[in-house]
Amino acid sequence: MLFSLPVDLLVEHILSRLSLMSLTVCLSVCRQLHTIIASSTHLNYIVELEKEGMIDNPCCSYEIYPRSKRLEMLKERAMRWKHLDLKWRARVRWPKSNRSNFDTYNITPSPQMLVLPTLRGVEGRIVEEAYFARLPVTLADIAAKWDKITLGKHILAVGMAIEEHDLLAFATSMPSPPNSPEKFVQIHLLRRSTREPHPLASSPILDICTVRSTELTASHVRISGENLTFTITYKDDTGQSLHFLNIWNWKAGCVKANLKRSFHGGVLFLREDLLLIPNVVQSLLLPRLAERAHIEYLSSFTNSNPISSPSIFLPHTDPLRPFVNDPLSEVLAFTLGVSFQTSPLEEFTFVTQHLILLTQAAGALASFSGPGAKPRTPGQEGEHGLFFPSSKSIPWESWGPQATRWFPHNLSHNSMDDIRSASGTRCLSGRIEFDFQNHFEVVRLQVLNFGVPSLLPSSSSNRKDSSLTSKAFTKPVISYLPCVVTDLPWKMGERNDVDQNAPLDLNAARLDWNAVCMTDERIICNLKNKSGFEVLYFG
């Protein structure tokens, strides 16, 4: 009966709706079904997308990129990332400015790159401008065109929702009145494409707060849907650190919530209407801390902003990208700093998946007894965790070991170390090591793939359980989330600069890098000589 249907109908309307696991089972049902699945470009494309944690981009024309071409590009991309085999590499210069140094502040999936001038060690000066450029996709466009935005106020942080709203949100501060210790904090809502006030914002400038402070630092601005969060940490006149979380409907220009207390770090949208706040009250408990140990900070980093429904595709997605990262398949990385009374700070990173936390959050919401219920506050000493609105806490042993992977940091170096960036199913780890044979320091880069666990190589030694032992915790932290680790190879072809083409001495090149980050297509390495950054492109 099944095979009496036309093959196109069977593929497009039945088999294409199955999960990867179900398609794998169907391959073993009979020879005829195996042949249909194995010979279908459509089904093979679906399989490759799920394996790579990607989704098809309907904004990209099928006339320009037919499904067969997309499948070919996706397979090539997967192979290059698997072996870290570069398609090309190039150096790009920073924008022309009277500033001597820049930092990569953020990169969107588009990919748009935001850089800010750095003022490390410079007292009494402020950052009033930001620069944007589209990252190169081919060697023909490596001479980046930088757009400058000047606000005339000190920039504290920038939130980006370019794919969803073409939106930039600049958090700024200025003395109020001039030369006063009081700082007036605002958020400016601009359209990225025009650099003008955003037309969807009823008020393009949000008045956040006024603080009396000698040291003021904004943690993050995050945007999802109509919701915008702003976190800030500052020290009062007594030197005590104060934390402030502000939640806005940026379109309507109204405040939805304020939170003033210690929450140890940034917040994270799991969904447009679901916010994760580390360590306010606990729903997902972390490993129990040792006696006299306490959390200094718990922050998260990810390159994307989730949307309310996976079926709603972001309207400003690059139309020339055939496929993009699936938000539900992305990994989330958290950095945890733990202090002791008589010992130096210890720092750790643990990685989990967006879908895992979202599933746990859905369960927490289901157990929430209603608006009048009181959230659980910290109970036993040593309990710390991630917050969902639930009256019930989930012990670490019940969710953490199988859903996370933990990594210790080495804080003895003043430069980059351990996991620095995450994009899609992959994380980038950078570490400085000393080459005793050649007597110089080299930068060691590794890519960690947390893709579909059943599809990761079963013979890989990297799939073994991870055990982290530290005096910060009462017992070793065991974590099972599988990953495959690949080292960036020493031989990576030639470097193509804006003004030269020359063979690359990779040993020398690795001495030039002082910071790294990644997108789903490339690795970005900032250069120590402050002239620009190096792009390692995989496709």
XYZ file of C-alpha atoms in Angstrom:
539
model
C 0.000 0.000 0.000
C 2.797 2.446 0.926
C 4.720 1.827 -2.269
C 1.622 2.404 -4.414
C 2.080 6.114 -3.709
C 4.194 8.191 -6.117
C 7.782 8.385 -4.892
C 7.722 12.194 -4.812
C 4.615 12.171 -2.629
C 6.107 9.544 -0.333
C 9.325 11.557 0.109
C 7.919 15.094 0.339
C 4.880 14.473 2.530
C 5.700 11.391 4.616
C 9.384 10.491 4.915
C 10.585 14.105 5.087
C 8.502 14.602 8.264
C 10.253 11.792 10.151
C 13.006 12.319 12.675
C 16.574 11.291 11.971
C 16.190 8.248 14.214
C 12.998 7.168 12.426
C 14.627 7.566 9.003
C 17.534 5.432 10.197
C 15.073 2.716 11.240
C 13.314 2.934 7.862
C 16.585 2.180 6.092
C 16.465 -1.307 7.605
C 12.792 -2.073 6.862
C 13.224 -3.322 3.285
C 15.418 -2.890 0.241
C 12.903 -0.769 -1.643
C 12.513 1.737 1.180
C 16.279 1.785 1.662
C 16.746 2.646 -2.022
C 14.163 5.436 -1.896
C 15.753 7.069 1.149
C 19.363 6.619 0.041
C 18.707 8.036 -3.447
C 16.656 11.036 -2.312
C 18.524 14.337 -2.317
C 15.773 15.848 -0.178
C 16.027 13.212 2.556
C 19.827 13.191 2.527
C 19.764 16.963 2.920
C 17.436 16.657 5.936
C 19.748 14.059 7.491
C 22.857 16.207 6.983
C 21.098 19.265 8.413
C 20.202 17.427 11.617
C 23.675 15.908 11.910
C 25.221 19.376 11.666
C 22.667 21.106 13.909
C 21.511 23.308 11.020
C 18.165 24.241 9.452
C 17.345 25.163 5.874
C 17.066 28.866 5.072
C 13.823 29.517 3.165
C 14.949 33.111 2.553
C 17.666 31.752 0.250
C 16.509 31.208 -3.340
C 16.345 27.616 -4.561
C 17.088 28.930 -8.043
C 20.471 30.162 -6.853
C 21.095 27.229 -4.500
C 19.075 24.133 -5.492
C 18.762 21.365 -2.921
C 21.507 19.297 -4.554
C 23.937 22.230 -4.313
C 22.955 22.830 -0.692
C 23.614 19.183 0.146
C 27.007 19.359 -1.537
C 27.934 22.544 0.356
C 26.719 21.105 3.660
C 28.765 17.917 3.257
C 31.876 19.889 2.331
C 31.386 22.145 5.340
C 30.947 19.151 7.669
C 34.110 17.499 6.332
C 36.167 20.666 6.667
C 35.085 21.240 10.272
C 35.621 17.562 11.092
C 39.269 17.698 10.001
C 39.697 21.476 10.502
C 40.675 21.696 6.842
C 40.604 25.387 5.888
C 39.036 26.584 2.676
C 41.051 29.795 2.898
C 42.587 32.175 5.403
C 43.161 35.924 5.304
C 44.067 38.927 7.411
C 41.677 41.865 7.653
C 42.624 45.312 8.901
C 40.823 47.134 11.704
C 38.980 50.354 10.799
C 41.025 53.513 10.432
C 40.779 55.407 13.706
C 42.827 57.462 16.128
C 42.319 54.601 18.600
C 45.319 52.310 18.891
C 43.505 49.062 19.596
C 40.193 47.288 19.024
C 38.400 44.311 20.512
C 35.937 41.960 18.820
C 32.805 42.646 20.847
C 30.324 40.347 19.124
C 29.621 38.519 15.878
C 26.132 37.761 14.617
C 25.204 34.730 12.513
C 24.689 37.088 9.504
C 27.712 37.456 9.878
C 28.085 41.048 11.069
C 31.092 41.894 13.212
C 31.007 44.567 15.914
C 34.246 45.971 17.300
C 34.815 48.582 19.984
C 37.978 50.584 20.709
C 39.736 49.367 23.841
C 41.069 51.655 26.550
C 42.848 49.216 28.816
C 45.038 51.076 31.265
C 43.813 54.486 30.053
C 42.196 56.562 32.799
C 39.521 59.191 32.226
C 38.724 58.315 28.598
C 35.505 56.926 27.156
C 34.394 54.868 24.165
C 31.853 56.806 22.115
C 31.954 54.955 18.789
C 31.455 51.452 17.456
C 32.355 49.902 14.093
C 30.522 47.272 12.057
C 31.540 45.236 9.038
C 30.280 42.199 7.191
C 32.802 39.381 7.546
C 34.318 38.106 4.297
C 32.853 34.984 2.698
C 35.329 34.840 -0.198
C 38.866 36.093 -0.724
C 37.453 38.704 -3.099
C 35.870 40.666 -0.243
C 38.522 40.524 2.469
C 38.947 44.313 2.453
C 36.207 44.955 5.016
C 34.008 48.035 4.721
C 33.557 49.438 8.216
C 30.477 51.445 9.238
C 30.938 53.820 12.155
C 28.291 54.690 14.747
C 29.010 57.592 17.113
C 26.726 58.253 20.064
C 28.630 60.947 21.984
C 28.208 58.930 25.196
C 30.251 56.197 26.815
C 29.221 52.784 25.432
C 28.788 50.203 28.186
C 27.398 47.285 26.180
C 25.676 46.460 22.898
C 22.820 44.057 22.228
C 22.301 42.719 18.713
C 19.181 41.238 17.125
C 20.047 41.864 13.499
C 18.502 38.718 12.011
C 15.229 39.168 13.886
C 14.723 42.948 13.954
C 17.693 44.636 12.233
C 18.239 46.014 15.741
C 21.203 47.355 17.707
C 20.731 48.319 21.358
C 23.513 50.493 22.805
C 23.673 50.849 26.581
C 25.372 54.159 27.409
C 26.243 56.245 30.440
C 26.991 59.912 30.988
C 27.495 62.085 34.082
C 24.318 63.744 35.323
C 24.974 66.625 35.805
C 28.407 67.000 34.089
C 31.406 66.058 36.266
C 29.050 64.455 38.774
C 29.695 60.981 40.249
C 26.110 60.133 39.292
C 25.790 58.267 35.977
C 22.665 58.411 33.832
C 22.214 55.090 31.980
C 20.212 54.817 28.751
C 19.675 52.328 25.911
C 19.610 53.625 22.334
C 17.624 51.512 19.834
C 18.991 51.810 16.294
C 18.328 50.101 12.998
C 21.516 48.393 11.820
C 20.920 48.934 8.097
C 20.335 52.698 8.384
C 21.919 53.558 11.767
C 18.783 55.590 12.465
C 16.315 55.210 15.385
C 14.475 51.928 15.044
C 10.968 52.424 13.551
C 9.397 49.665 15.693
C 10.439 51.354 18.933
C 7.841 53.767 20.300
C 10.681 55.404 22.220
C 14.115 55.005 20.565
C 15.881 55.910 23.837
C 15.076 54.001 27.038
C 15.910 55.751 30.330
C 17.221 52.926 32.517
C 18.489 54.339 35.795
C 20.767 56.795 37.554
C 23.499 55.356 39.756
C 26.022 57.009 42.035
C 29.155 55.036 41.379
C 32.879 55.287 40.923
C 33.009 52.010 38.985
C 30.231 51.042 36.603
C 30.210 48.015 34.283
C 27.416 46.687 32.082
C 27.371 42.924 31.774
C 25.062 42.308 28.827
C 22.197 43.527 26.709
C 20.137 40.601 25.378
C 17.160 40.710 23.030
C 14.564 38.120 22.059
C 11.294 39.069 20.399
C 9.939 42.214 22.038
C 11.896 41.565 25.266
C 15.192 43.231 26.171
C 17.254 42.605 29.289
C 20.007 44.801 30.653
C 22.314 43.694 33.460
C 24.704 46.042 35.196
C 27.178 45.703 38.055
C 28.557 48.710 39.890
C 30.233 49.609 43.171
C 28.687 52.057 45.587
C 30.527 54.565 47.775
C 31.388 51.846 50.297
C 32.958 49.616 47.630
C 30.171 47.031 47.730
C 29.207 45.453 44.401
C 25.568 45.936 43.453
C 23.707 44.104 40.696
C 20.772 45.363 38.685
C 18.608 43.525 36.128
C 16.177 45.535 34.003
C 13.632 43.862 31.658
C 11.869 45.961 29.001
C 9.382 45.636 26.187
C 11.608 47.587 23.815
C 8.875 48.069 21.211
C 6.382 49.569 23.665
C 9.080 51.352 25.680
C 7.824 50.049 29.036
C 9.501 48.286 31.964
C 8.373 44.712 32.638
C 10.529 43.900 35.691
C 13.394 45.127 37.868
C 15.638 42.998 40.043
C 18.222 44.447 42.431
C 20.224 41.766 44.166
C 23.222 39.492 43.707
C 22.667 37.035 40.892
C 26.342 36.405 40.059
C 26.274 37.128 36.334
C 24.374 37.520 33.083
C 21.000 36.200 32.025
C 19.996 34.094 29.043
C 16.864 33.765 26.923
C 15.868 30.133 26.415
C 12.794 31.324 24.560
C 11.284 34.713 23.850
C 9.088 34.376 26.935
C 11.480 32.347 29.118
C 14.497 33.842 30.862
C 17.208 31.924 32.693
C 18.689 33.824 35.655
C 21.665 32.114 37.332
C 21.578 31.662 41.082
C 18.589 33.796 42.116
C 16.516 30.837 43.230
C 17.267 27.282 42.266
C 15.452 24.927 39.956
C 18.465 23.167 38.429
C 21.070 22.698 41.137
C 24.787 22.654 40.323
C 27.407 20.485 42.072
C 27.558 21.222 45.801
C 30.291 23.667 46.777
C 32.840 22.876 49.435
C 32.753 24.535 52.831
C 33.821 28.216 52.773
C 33.587 28.299 48.954
C 31.227 30.748 47.257
C 30.358 31.792 43.709
C 31.894 35.035 42.457
C 30.142 34.922 39.079
C 28.148 32.615 36.814
C 27.778 33.900 33.267
C 26.752 32.422 29.929
C 27.725 33.053 26.329
C 26.076 32.162 23.045
C 25.956 33.784 19.612
C 22.227 33.605 18.943
C 18.968 34.993 20.278
C 16.172 32.399 20.463
C 12.751 33.084 18.993
C 9.301 32.191 20.233
C 8.810 29.315 17.779
C 11.267 27.348 15.604
C 8.712 27.563 12.788
C 9.044 31.371 12.706
C 12.077 32.116 10.565
C 14.021 35.289 11.270
C 13.032 37.865 8.638
C 16.460 39.519 8.258
C 18.454 36.307 7.813
C 21.114 36.580 5.108
C 19.416 35.443 1.846
C 22.731 34.178 0.487
C 23.171 31.565 3.234
C 21.512 28.248 2.216
C 21.411 26.971 5.815
C 21.874 28.417 9.305
C 22.296 27.168 12.866
C 19.259 25.574 14.497
C 18.735 27.513 17.776
C 17.487 24.379 19.570
C 20.630 22.405 18.650
C 23.060 25.069 19.826
C 25.329 24.558 22.795
C 25.315 26.968 25.725
C 28.502 27.545 27.689
C 28.578 28.865 31.262
C 31.617 30.238 33.075
C 31.670 29.683 36.838
C 34.082 31.473 39.178
C 34.489 30.107 42.716
C 36.401 31.839 45.534
C 37.742 30.652 48.883
C 38.654 32.628 51.948
C 42.357 31.809 51.745
C 42.770 30.471 48.188
C 42.862 32.094 44.742
C 39.845 32.129 42.431
C 39.089 28.948 40.503
C 37.215 29.097 37.201
C 35.312 26.433 35.274
C 33.267 26.193 32.099
C 30.403 23.764 31.692
C 28.635 23.155 28.383
C 25.077 21.991 27.834
C 22.564 22.124 24.975
C 19.823 24.682 24.454
C 17.190 21.976 23.979
C 18.173 20.285 27.259
C 17.638 23.436 29.317
C 14.467 24.309 27.430
C 13.053 20.845 28.142
C 13.913 21.187 31.832
C 12.329 24.648 31.851
C 9.117 23.293 30.326
C 8.944 20.725 33.135
C 9.579 23.437 35.719
C 6.783 25.572 34.284
C 4.431 22.596 34.371
C 5.106 22.167 38.105
C 4.674 25.872 38.837
C 1.543 26.152 40.947
C 0.429 29.599 39.773
C 1.036 33.334 40.144
C 0.602 33.246 43.920
C 3.205 30.565 44.467
C 6.414 31.552 46.192
C 9.594 30.482 44.340
C 11.970 28.390 46.368
C 14.822 30.340 47.906
C 18.284 28.892 48.568
C 18.027 26.163 51.141
C 20.992 24.130 52.241
C 24.391 25.736 52.371
C 26.432 25.004 49.246
C 23.424 24.781 46.912
C 23.731 26.912 43.776
C 22.025 26.623 40.435
C 20.009 27.931 37.509
C 16.583 29.489 37.965
C 13.256 28.563 36.412
C 9.899 29.589 37.959
C 9.313 26.360 39.814
C 8.526 25.472 43.401
C 10.570 22.296 43.024
C 14.345 21.984 42.749
C 16.046 19.302 40.665
C 19.209 17.889 42.299
C 22.418 18.009 40.284
C 22.655 14.228 40.189
C 19.237 13.996 38.501
C 19.970 16.228 35.533
C 23.575 17.481 35.411
C 25.968 14.583 34.768
C 24.238 13.353 31.597
C 23.409 16.860 30.297
C 26.703 18.745 30.782
C 30.435 18.605 30.149
C 32.809 20.392 32.546
C 36.236 21.901 31.882
C 38.680 23.522 34.330
C 40.437 26.804 33.485
C 44.086 27.604 33.975
C 44.176 31.148 35.358
C 47.972 31.278 35.543
C 48.064 32.845 32.053
C 47.088 36.461 31.422
C 45.948 35.675 27.905
C 43.320 33.395 26.388
C 42.766 29.986 27.897
C 40.168 27.243 27.511
C 36.718 27.676 25.970
C 36.429 31.128 24.446
C 33.472 30.988 22.077
C 30.507 28.867 20.990
C 28.541 28.674 17.750
C 26.017 26.037 16.728
C 27.026 22.631 18.057
C 30.694 23.612 18.436
C 32.879 25.398 20.976
C 36.321 26.870 20.447
C 39.086 26.352 22.984
C 42.255 28.436 22.944
C 45.284 27.757 25.084
C 48.838 29.101 25.209
C 51.506 26.422 25.516
C 55.284 26.619 25.606
C 57.226 24.750 22.947
C 60.292 23.585 24.907
C 62.004 22.229 21.794
C 61.848 25.541 19.911
C 61.734 27.775 23.024
C 58.676 29.889 22.250
C 54.997 30.069 23.127
C 52.410 28.775 20.666
C 48.636 29.075 20.566
C 46.859 25.745 20.586
C 43.313 25.806 19.212
C 40.781 23.021 19.573
C 37.226 22.689 18.275
C 34.796 20.696 20.444
C 31.773 19.258 18.635
C 28.677 18.541 20.765
C 26.529 17.428 17.810
C 23.872 14.697 17.787
C 25.358 12.227 20.342
C 24.348 9.103 18.411
C 26.184 10.410 15.337
C 29.489 11.232 16.992
C 32.247 8.677 16.290
C 31.775 5.876 18.804
C 35.455 4.974 18.716
C 36.579 8.454 19.724
C 38.406 8.602 23.033
C 36.858 12.029 23.539
C 33.504 10.418 24.299
C 34.749 9.048 27.615
C 33.181 10.329 30.800
C 34.764 13.487 32.134
C 35.781 13.698 35.797
C 36.757 17.073 37.272
C 38.372 17.128 40.692
C 38.626 20.426 42.558
C 38.610 21.595 46.143
C 35.794 23.956 45.075
C 33.353 21.028 45.203
C 32.595 18.446 47.859
C 33.280 15.588 45.415
C 34.485 15.071 41.814
C 32.162 16.438 39.123
C 31.275 13.664 36.673
C 29.811 14.687 33.288
C 28.783 12.505 30.344
C 27.723 14.860 27.527
C 29.684 13.470 24.555
C 31.932 15.612 22.410
C 34.644 15.158 19.805
C 37.780 17.297 20.154
C 39.852 18.216 17.090
C 43.150 20.116 17.190
C 43.788 22.820 14.624
C 46.510 21.269 12.408
C 49.908 22.857 12.005
C 49.796 22.917 8.197
C 46.961 25.146 7.016
C 47.910 26.178 3.468
C 48.744 29.770 2.593
C 47.754 33.035 4.166
C 46.169 35.586 1.833
C 46.548 39.150 3.076
C 44.972 42.313 1.735
C 48.293 43.477 0.331
C 50.340 40.291 -0.008
C 50.273 36.601 -0.840
C 52.978 34.650 0.908
C 53.532 31.150 2.304
C 52.547 30.972 5.950
C 54.959 30.103 8.714
C 52.316 28.744 11.091
C 54.652 28.662 14.069
C 55.187 32.388 13.653
C 51.505 33.018 12.956
C 50.468 31.408 16.218
C 52.621 33.885 18.087
C 50.566 36.700 16.568
C 47.190 35.752 18.098
C 45.972 37.050 21.447
C 42.199 36.364 21.313
C 39.935 34.015 19.392
C 36.228 33.552 18.679
C 34.133 31.631 16.170
C 30.988 31.578 14.033
C 29.431 28.596 12.255
C 31.642 29.333 9.206
C 34.934 30.646 10.549
C 37.406 31.201 13.379
C 38.475 34.790 14.117
C 41.918 35.440 15.637
C 42.812 38.938 16.857
C 46.407 39.940 16.138
C 48.801 41.034 18.854
C 50.218 43.828 16.696
C 46.754 45.490 16.808
C 46.597 45.813 13.014
C 43.542 43.597 12.533
C 42.384 40.006 12.751
C 42.888 36.737 10.924
C 40.006 34.791 9.397
C 40.199 30.986 9.187
C 37.312 30.085 6.863
C 35.790 26.598 6.666
C 32.506 27.285 4.813
